Tab-separated table of N, CA and C in Angstrom:
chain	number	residue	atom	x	y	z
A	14	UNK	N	-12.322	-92.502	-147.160
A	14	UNK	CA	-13.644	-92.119	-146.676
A	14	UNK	C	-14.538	-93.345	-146.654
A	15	UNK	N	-15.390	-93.750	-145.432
A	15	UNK	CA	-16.346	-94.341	-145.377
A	15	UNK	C	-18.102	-93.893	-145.331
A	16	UNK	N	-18.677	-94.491	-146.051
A	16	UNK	CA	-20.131	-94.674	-146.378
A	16	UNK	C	-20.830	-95.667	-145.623
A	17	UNK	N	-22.095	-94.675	-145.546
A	17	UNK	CA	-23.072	-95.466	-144.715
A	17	UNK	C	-24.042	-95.164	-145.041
A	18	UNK	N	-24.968	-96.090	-144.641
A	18	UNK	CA	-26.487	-96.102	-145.162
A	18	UNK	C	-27.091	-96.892	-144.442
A	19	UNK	N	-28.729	-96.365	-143.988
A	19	UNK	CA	-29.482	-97.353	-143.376
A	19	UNK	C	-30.051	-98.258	-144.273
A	20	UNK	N	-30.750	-99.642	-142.822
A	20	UNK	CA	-31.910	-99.825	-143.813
A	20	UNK	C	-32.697	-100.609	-142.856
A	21	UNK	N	-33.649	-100.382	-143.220
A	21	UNK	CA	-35.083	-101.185	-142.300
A	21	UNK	C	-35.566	-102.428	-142.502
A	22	UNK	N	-34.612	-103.784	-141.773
A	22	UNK	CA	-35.266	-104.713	-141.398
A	22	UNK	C	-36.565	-104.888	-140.466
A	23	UNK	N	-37.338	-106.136	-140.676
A	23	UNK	CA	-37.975	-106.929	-140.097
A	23	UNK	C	-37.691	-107.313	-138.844
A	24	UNK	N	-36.359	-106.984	-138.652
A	24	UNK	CA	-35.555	-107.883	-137.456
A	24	UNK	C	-35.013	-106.172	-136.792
A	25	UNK	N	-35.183	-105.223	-137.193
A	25	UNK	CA	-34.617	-103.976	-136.914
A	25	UNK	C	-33.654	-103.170	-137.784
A	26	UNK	N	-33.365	-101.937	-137.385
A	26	UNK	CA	-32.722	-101.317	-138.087
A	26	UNK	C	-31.575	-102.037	-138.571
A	27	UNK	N	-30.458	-101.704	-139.788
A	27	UNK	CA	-29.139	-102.384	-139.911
A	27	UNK	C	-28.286	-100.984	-140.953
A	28	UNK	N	-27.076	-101.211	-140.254
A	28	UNK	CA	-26.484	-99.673	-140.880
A	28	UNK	C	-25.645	-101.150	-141.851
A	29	UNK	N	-25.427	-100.249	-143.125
A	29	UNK	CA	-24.180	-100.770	-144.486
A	29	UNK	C	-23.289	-100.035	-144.399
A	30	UNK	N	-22.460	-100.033	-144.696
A	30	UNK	CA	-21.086	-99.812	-144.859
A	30	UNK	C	-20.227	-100.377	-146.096
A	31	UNK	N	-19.701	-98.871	-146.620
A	31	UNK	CA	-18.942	-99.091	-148.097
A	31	UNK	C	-17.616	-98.489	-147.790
A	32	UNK	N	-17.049	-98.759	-148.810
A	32	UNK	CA	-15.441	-98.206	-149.307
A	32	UNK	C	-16.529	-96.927	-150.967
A	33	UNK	N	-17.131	-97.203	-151.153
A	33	UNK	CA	-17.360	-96.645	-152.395
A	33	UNK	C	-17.580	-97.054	-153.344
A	34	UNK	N	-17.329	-98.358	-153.269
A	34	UNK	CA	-17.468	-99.770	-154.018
A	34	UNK	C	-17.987	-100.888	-154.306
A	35	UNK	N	-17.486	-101.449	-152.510
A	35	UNK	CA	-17.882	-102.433	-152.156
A	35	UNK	C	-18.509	-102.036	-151.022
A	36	UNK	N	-19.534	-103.279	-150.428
A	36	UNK	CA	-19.841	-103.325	-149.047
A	36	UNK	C	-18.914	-104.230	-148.096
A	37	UNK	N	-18.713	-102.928	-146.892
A	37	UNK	CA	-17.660	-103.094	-145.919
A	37	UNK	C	-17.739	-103.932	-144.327
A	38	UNK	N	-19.243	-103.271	-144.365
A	38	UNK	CA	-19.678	-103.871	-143.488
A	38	UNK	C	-21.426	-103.392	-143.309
A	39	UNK	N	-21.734	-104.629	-142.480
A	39	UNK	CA	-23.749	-104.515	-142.381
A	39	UNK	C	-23.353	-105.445	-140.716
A	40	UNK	N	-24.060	-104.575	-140.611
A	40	UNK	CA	-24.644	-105.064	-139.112
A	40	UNK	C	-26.145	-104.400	-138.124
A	41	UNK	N	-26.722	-105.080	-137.437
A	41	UNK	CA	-27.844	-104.428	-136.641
A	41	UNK	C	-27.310	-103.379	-135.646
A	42	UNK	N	-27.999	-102.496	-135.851
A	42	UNK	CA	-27.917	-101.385	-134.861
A	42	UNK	C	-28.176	-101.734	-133.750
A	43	UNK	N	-26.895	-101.156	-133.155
A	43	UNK	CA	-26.837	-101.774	-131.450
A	43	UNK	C	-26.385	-103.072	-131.413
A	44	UNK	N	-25.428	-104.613	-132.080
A	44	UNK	CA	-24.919	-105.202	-131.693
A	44	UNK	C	-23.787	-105.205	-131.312
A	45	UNK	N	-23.115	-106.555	-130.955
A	45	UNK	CA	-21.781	-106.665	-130.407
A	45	UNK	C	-20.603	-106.159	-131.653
A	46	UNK	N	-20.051	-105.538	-131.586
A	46	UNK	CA	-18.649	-105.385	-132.626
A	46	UNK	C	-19.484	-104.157	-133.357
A	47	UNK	N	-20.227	-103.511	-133.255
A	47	UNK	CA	-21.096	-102.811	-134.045
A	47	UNK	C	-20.099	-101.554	-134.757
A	48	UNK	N	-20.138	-101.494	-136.139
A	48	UNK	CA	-19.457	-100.915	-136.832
A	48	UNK	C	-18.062	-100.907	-136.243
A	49	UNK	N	-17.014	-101.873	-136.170
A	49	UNK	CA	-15.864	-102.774	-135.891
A	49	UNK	C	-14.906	-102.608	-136.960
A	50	UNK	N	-13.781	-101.637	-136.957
A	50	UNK	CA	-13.313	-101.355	-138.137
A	50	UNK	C	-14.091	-100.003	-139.144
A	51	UNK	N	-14.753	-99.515	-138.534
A	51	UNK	CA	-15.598	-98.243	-139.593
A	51	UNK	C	-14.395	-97.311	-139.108
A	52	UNK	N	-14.245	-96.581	-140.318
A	52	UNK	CA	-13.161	-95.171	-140.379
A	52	UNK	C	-14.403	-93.842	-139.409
A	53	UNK	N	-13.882	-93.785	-138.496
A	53	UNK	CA	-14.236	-92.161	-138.195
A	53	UNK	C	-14.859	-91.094	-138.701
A	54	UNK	N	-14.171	-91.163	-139.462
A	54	UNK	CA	-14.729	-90.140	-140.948
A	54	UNK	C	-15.680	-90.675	-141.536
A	55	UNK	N	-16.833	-90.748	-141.674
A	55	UNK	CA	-17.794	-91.286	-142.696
A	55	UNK	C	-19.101	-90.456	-142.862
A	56	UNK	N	-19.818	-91.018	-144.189
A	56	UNK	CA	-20.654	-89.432	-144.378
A	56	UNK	C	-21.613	-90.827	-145.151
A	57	UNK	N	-22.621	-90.204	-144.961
A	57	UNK	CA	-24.299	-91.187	-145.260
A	57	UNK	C	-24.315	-91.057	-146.570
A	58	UNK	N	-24.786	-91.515	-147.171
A	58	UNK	CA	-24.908	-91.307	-149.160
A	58	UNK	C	-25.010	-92.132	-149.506
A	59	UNK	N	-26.110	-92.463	-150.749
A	59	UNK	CA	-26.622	-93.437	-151.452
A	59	UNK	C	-25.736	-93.554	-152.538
A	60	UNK	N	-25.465	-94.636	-152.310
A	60	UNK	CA	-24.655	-95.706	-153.287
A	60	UNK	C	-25.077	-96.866	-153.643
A	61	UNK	N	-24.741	-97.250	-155.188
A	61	UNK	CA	-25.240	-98.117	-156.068
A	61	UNK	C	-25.025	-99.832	-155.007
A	62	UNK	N	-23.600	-100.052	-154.311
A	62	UNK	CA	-23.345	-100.804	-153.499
A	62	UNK	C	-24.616	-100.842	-152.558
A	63	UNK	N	-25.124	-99.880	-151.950
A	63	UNK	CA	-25.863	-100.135	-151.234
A	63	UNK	C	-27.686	-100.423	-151.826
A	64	UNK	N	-28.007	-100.158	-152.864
A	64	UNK	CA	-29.131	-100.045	-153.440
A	64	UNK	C	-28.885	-101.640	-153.971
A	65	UNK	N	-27.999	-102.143	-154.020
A	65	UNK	CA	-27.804	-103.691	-154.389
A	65	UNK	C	-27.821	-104.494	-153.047
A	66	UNK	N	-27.433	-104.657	-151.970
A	66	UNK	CA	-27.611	-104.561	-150.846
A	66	UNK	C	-28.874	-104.513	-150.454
A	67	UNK	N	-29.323	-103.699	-150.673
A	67	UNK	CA	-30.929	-103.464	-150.343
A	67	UNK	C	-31.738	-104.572	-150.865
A	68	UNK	N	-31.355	-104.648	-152.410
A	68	UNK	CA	-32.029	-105.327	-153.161
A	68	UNK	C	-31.837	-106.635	-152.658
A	69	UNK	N	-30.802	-107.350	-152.243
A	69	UNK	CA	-30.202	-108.382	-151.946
A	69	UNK	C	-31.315	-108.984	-149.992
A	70	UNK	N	-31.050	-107.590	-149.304
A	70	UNK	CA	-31.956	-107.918	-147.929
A	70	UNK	C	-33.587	-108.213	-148.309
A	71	UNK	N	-33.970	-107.188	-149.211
A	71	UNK	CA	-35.662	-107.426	-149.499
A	71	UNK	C	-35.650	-108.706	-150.047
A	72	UNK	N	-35.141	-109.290	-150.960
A	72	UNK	CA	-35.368	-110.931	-151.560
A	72	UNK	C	-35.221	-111.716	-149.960
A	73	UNK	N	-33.902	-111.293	-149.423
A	73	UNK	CA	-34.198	-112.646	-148.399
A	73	UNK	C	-35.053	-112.911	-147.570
A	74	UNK	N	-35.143	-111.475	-146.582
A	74	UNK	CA	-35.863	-111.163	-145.640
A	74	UNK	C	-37.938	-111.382	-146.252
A	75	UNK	N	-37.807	-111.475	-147.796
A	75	UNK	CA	-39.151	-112.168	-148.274
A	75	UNK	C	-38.870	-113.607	-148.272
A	76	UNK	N	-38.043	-113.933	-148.187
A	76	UNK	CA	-37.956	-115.360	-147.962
A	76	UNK	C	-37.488	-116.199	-148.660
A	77	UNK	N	-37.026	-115.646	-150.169
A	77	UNK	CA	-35.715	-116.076	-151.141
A	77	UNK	C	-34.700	-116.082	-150.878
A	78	UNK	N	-33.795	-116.840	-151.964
A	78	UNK	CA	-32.593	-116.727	-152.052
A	78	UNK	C	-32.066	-116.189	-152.812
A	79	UNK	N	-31.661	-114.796	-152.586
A	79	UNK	CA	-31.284	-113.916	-153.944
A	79	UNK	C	-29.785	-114.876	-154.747
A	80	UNK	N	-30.309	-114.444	-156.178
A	80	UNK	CA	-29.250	-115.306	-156.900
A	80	UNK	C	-27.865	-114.357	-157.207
A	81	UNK	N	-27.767	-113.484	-156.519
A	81	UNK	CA	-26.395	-112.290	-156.395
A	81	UNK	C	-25.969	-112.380	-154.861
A	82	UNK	N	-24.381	-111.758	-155.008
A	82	UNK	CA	-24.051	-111.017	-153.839
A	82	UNK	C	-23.286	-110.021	-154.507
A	83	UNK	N	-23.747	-108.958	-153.556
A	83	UNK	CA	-23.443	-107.731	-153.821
A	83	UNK	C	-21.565	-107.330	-153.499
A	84	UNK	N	-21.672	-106.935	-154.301
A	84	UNK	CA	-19.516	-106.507	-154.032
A	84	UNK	C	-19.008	-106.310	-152.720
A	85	UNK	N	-18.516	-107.445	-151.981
A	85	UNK	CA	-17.743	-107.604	-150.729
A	85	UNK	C	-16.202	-107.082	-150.719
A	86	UNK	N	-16.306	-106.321	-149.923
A	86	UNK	CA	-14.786	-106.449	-149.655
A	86	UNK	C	-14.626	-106.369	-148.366
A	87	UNK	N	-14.275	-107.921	-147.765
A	87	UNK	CA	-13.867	-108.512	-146.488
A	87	UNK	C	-12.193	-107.966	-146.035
A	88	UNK	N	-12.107	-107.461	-144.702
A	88	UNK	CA	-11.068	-106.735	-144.296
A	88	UNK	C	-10.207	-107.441	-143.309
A	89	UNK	N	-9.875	-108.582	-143.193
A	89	UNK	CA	-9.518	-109.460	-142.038
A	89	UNK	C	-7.407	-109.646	-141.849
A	90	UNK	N	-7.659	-110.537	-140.889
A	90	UNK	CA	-6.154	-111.204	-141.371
A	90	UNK	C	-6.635	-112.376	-142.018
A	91	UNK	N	-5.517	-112.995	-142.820
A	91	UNK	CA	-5.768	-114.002	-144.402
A	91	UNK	C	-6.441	-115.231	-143.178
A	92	UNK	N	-6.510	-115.754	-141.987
A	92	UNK	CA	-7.234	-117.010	-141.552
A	92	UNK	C	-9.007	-116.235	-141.008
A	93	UNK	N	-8.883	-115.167	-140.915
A	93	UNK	CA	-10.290	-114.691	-141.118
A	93	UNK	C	-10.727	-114.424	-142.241
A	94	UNK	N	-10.387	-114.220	-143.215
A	94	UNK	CA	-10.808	-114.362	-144.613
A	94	UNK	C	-11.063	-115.488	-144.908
A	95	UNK	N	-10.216	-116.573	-144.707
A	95	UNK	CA	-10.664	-117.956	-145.394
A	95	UNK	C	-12.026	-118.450	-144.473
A	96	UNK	N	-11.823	-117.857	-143.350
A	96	UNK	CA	-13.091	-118.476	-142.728
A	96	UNK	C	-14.483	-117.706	-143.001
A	97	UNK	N	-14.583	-116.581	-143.213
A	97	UNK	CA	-15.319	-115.595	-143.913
A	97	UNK	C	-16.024	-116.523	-145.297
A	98	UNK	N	-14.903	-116.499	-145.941
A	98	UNK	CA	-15.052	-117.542	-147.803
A	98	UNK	C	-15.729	-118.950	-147.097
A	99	UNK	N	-15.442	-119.299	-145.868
A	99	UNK	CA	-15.962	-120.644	-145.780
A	99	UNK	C	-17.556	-120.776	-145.479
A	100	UNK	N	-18.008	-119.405	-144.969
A	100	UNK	CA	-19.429	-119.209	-144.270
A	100	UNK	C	-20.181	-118.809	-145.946
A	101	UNK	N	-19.501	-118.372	-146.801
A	101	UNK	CA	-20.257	-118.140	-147.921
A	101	UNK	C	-20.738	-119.558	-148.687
A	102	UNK	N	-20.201	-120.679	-148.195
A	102	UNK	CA	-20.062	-121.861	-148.705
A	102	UNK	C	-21.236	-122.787	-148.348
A	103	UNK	N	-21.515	-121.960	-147.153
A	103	UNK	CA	-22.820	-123.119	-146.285
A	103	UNK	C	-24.034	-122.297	-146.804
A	104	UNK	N	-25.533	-123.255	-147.315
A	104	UNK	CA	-26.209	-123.081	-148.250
A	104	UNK	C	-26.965	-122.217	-146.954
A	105	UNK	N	-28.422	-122.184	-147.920
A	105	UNK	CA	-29.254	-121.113	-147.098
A	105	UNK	C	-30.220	-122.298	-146.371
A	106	UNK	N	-30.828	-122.554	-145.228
A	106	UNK	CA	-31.477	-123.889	-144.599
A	106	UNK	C	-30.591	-124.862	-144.142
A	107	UNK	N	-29.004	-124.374	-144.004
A	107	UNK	CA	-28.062	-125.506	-143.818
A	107	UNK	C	-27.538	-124.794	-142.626
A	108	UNK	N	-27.002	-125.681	-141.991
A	108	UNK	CA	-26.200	-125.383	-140.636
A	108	UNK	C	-24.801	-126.414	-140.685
A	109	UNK	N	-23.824	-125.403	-139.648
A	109	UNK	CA	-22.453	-126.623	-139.288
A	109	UNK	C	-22.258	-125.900	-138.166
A	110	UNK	N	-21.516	-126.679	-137.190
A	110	UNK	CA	-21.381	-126.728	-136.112
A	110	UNK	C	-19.795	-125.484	-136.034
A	111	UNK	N	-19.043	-124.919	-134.840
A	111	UNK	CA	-17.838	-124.578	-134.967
A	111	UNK	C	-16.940	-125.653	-135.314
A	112	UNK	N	-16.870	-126.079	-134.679
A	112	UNK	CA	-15.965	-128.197	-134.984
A	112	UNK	C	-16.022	-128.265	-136.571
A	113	UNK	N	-17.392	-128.490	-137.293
A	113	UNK	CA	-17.142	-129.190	-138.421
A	113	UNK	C	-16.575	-127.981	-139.154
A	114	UNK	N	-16.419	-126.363	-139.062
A	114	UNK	CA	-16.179	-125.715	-139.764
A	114	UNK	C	-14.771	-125.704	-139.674
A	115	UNK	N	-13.867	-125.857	-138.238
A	115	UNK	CA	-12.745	-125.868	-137.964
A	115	UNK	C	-11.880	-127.154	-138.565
A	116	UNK	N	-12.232	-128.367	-138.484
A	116	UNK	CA	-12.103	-129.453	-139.607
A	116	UNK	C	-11.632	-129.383	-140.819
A	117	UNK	N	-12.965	-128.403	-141.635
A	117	UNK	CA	-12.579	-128.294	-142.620
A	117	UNK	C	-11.750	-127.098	-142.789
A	118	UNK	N	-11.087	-126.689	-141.957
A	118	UNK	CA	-10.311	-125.173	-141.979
A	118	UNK	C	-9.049	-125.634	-141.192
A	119	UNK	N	-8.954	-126.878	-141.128
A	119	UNK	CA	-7.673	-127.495	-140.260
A	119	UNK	C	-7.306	-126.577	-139.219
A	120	UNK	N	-7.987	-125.977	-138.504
A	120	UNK	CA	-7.867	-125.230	-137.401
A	120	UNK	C	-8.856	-125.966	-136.153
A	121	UNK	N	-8.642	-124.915	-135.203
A	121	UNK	CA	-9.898	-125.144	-133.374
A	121	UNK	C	-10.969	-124.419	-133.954
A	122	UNK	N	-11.795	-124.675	-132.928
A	122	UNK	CA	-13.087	-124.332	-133.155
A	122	UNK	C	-13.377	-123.379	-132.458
A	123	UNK	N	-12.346	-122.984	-131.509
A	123	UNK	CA	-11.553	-121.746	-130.129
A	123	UNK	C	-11.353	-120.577	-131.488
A	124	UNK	N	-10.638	-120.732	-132.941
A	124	UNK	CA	-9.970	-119.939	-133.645
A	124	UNK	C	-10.872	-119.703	-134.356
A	125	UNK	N	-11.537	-120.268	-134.791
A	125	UNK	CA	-12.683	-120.288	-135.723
A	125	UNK	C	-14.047	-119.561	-135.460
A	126	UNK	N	-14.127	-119.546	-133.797
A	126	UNK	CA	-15.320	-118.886	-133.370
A	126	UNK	C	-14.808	-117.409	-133.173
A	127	UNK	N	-13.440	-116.822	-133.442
A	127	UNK	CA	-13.108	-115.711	-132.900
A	127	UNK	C	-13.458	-114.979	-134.083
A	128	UNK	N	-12.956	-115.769	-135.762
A	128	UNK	CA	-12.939	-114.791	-136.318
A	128	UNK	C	-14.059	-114.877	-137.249
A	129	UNK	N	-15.222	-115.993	-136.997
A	129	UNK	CA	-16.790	-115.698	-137.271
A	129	UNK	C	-17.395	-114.989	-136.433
A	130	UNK	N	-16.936	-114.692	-135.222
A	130	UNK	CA	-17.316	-113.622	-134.347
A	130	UNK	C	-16.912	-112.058	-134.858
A	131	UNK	N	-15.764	-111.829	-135.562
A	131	UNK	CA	-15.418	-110.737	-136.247
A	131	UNK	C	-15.646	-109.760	-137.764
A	132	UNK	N	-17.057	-111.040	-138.436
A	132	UNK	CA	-17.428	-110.844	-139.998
A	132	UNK	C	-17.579	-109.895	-139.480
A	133	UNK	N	-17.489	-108.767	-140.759
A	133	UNK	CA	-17.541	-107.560	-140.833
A	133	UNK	C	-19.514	-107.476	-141.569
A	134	UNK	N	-19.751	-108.423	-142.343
A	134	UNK	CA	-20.946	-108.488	-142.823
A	134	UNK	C	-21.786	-109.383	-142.617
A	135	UNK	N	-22.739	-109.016	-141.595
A	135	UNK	CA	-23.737	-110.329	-141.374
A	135	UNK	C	-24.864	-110.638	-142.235
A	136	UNK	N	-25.297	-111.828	-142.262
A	136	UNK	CA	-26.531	-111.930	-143.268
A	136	UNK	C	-25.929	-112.275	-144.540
A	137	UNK	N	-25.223	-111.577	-145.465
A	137	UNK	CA	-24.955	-111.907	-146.724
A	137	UNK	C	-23.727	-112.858	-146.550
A	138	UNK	N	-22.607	-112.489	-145.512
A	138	UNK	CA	-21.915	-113.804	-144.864
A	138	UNK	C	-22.312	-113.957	-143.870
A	139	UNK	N	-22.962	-115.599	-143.676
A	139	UNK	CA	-23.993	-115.994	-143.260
A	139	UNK	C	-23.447	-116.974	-141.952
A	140	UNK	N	-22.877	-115.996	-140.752
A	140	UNK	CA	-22.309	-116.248	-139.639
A	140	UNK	C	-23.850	-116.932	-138.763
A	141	UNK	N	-24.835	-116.581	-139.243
A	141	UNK	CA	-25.712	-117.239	-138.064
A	141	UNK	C	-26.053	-118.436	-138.423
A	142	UNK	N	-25.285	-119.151	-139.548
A	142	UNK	CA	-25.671	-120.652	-140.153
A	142	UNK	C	-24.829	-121.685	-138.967
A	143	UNK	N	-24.300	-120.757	-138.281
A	143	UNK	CA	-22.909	-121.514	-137.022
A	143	UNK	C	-23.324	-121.722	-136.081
A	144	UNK	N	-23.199	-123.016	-135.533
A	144	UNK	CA	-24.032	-123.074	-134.074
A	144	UNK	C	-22.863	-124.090	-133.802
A	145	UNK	N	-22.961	-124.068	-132.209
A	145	UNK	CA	-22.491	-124.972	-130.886
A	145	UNK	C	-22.101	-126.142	-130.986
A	146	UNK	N	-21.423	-126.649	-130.311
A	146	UNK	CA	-21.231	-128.360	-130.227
A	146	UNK	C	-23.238	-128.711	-130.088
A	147	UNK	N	-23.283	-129.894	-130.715
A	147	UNK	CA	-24.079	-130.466	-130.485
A	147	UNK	C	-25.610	-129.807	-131.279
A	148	UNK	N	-24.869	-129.126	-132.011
A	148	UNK	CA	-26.356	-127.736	-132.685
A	148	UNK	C	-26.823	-127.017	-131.860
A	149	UNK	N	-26.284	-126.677	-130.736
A	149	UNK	CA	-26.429	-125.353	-130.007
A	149	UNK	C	-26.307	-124.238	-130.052
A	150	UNK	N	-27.418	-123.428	-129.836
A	150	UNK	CA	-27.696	-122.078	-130.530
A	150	UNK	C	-26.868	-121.107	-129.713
A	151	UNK	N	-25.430	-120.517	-130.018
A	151	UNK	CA	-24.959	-119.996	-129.062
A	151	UNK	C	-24.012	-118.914	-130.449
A	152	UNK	N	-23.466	-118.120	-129.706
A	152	UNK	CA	-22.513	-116.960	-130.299
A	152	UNK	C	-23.066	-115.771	-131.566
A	153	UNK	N	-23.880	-115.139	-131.268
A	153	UNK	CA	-24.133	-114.220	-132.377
A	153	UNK	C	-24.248	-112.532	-131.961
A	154	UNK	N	-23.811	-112.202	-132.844
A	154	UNK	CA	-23.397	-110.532	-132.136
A	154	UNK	C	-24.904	-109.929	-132.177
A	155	UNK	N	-25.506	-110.053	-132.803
A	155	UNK	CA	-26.589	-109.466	-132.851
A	155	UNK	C	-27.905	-109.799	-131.824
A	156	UNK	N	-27.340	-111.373	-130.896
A	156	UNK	CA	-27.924	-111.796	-130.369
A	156	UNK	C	-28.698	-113.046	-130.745
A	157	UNK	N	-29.431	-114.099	-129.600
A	157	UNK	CA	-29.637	-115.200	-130.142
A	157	UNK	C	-30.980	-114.907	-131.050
A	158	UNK	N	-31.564	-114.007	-130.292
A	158	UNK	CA	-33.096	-114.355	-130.820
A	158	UNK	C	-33.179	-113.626	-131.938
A	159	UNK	N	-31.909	-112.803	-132.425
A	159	UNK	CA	-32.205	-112.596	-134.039
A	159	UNK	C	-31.338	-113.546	-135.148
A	160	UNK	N	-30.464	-114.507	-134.238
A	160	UNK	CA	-30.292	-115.728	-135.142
A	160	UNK	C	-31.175	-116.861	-135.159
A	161	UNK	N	-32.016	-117.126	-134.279
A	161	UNK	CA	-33.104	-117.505	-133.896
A	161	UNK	C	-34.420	-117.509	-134.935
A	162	UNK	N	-34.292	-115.979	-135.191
A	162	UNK	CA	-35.376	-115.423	-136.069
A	162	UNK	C	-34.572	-116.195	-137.847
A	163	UNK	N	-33.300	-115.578	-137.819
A	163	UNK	CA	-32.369	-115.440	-139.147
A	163	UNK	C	-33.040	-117.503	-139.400
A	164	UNK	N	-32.748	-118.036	-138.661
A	164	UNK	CA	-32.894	-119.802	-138.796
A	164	UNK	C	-33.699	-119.891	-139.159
A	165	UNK	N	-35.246	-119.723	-138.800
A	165	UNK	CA	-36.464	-120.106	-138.855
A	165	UNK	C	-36.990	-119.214	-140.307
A	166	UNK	N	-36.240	-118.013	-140.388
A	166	UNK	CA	-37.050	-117.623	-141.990
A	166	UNK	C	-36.302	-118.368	-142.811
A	167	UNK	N	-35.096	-119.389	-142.968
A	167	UNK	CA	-34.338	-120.106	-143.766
A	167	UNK	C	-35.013	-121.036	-143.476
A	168	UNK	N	-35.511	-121.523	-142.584
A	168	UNK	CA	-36.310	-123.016	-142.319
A	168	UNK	C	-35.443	-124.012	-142.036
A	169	UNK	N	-33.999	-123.575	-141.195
A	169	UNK	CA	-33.507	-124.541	-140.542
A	169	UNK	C	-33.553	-124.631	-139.112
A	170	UNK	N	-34.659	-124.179	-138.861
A	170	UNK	CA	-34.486	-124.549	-136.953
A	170	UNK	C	-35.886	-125.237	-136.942
């Protein structure tokens, strides 16, 4: 069984997604891949996962850096996982290009954009820290102008 729960960004609505446990997936209502992997079956209910979650969006979206992350459980094949673990790695006000992430992932930047295109959790893995050859603002499911927005409350654009 899957869990869901809203919650009301600044930037718009964003549904969570649990196993019961962990969080499965977060994304804005209405993007690309939008609930991507959610079981069929799922029923709304407040969960402790998600009340941490919550807690975790209000610090950032005020403009901190919460000093937690809330219980992930990333669902990939093992080279989307490592690239997943690699986006948790880049700070908050920091950016890398696809190239320098693929580098350090001894992979393309062709492979690398497919399966940062596929996080199951945006925001807490922090897929909009990824930009273009050259720092070009390009690839985000949710769209540019809410990675756009995501940059500028980190204070890297």
């Amino acid at each position: 069984m899957a869990y869901i729960h809203p919650y009301a960004s600044p930037l718009g609505g964003i549904t969570l997604a649990s196993d019961g446990e962990a969080l499965t997936g977060l994304w804005f209502d209405g993007q690309k891949h939008f609930a991507r992997g959610l079981e069929e079956k799922r029923e709304a209910k407040d969960l402790a996962v998600f009340r941490e979650a919550a807690r975790w969006l209000d610090a950032y979206f005020a403009g901190e850096m919460p000093d937690f992350t809330p219980p992930l459980a990333l669902r990939g094949t093992p080279f989307q996982e490592r690239v997943w673990a690699a986006l948790l790695e880049i700070p908050r006000g920091q950016t890398v290009t696809y190239g320098e992430l693929a580098a350090r992932l001894s992979s393309s930047a062709r492979a690398v954009g497919g399966a940062v295109g596929k996080n199951p959790v945006s925001l807490i893995v922090p897929c909009h820290r990824v930009l273009g050859a050259g720092g070009r603002l390009t690839g985000y499911a949710a769209g540019l102008d809410k990675k756009r927005a995501l940059l500028a409350l980190e204070g890297s654009e």
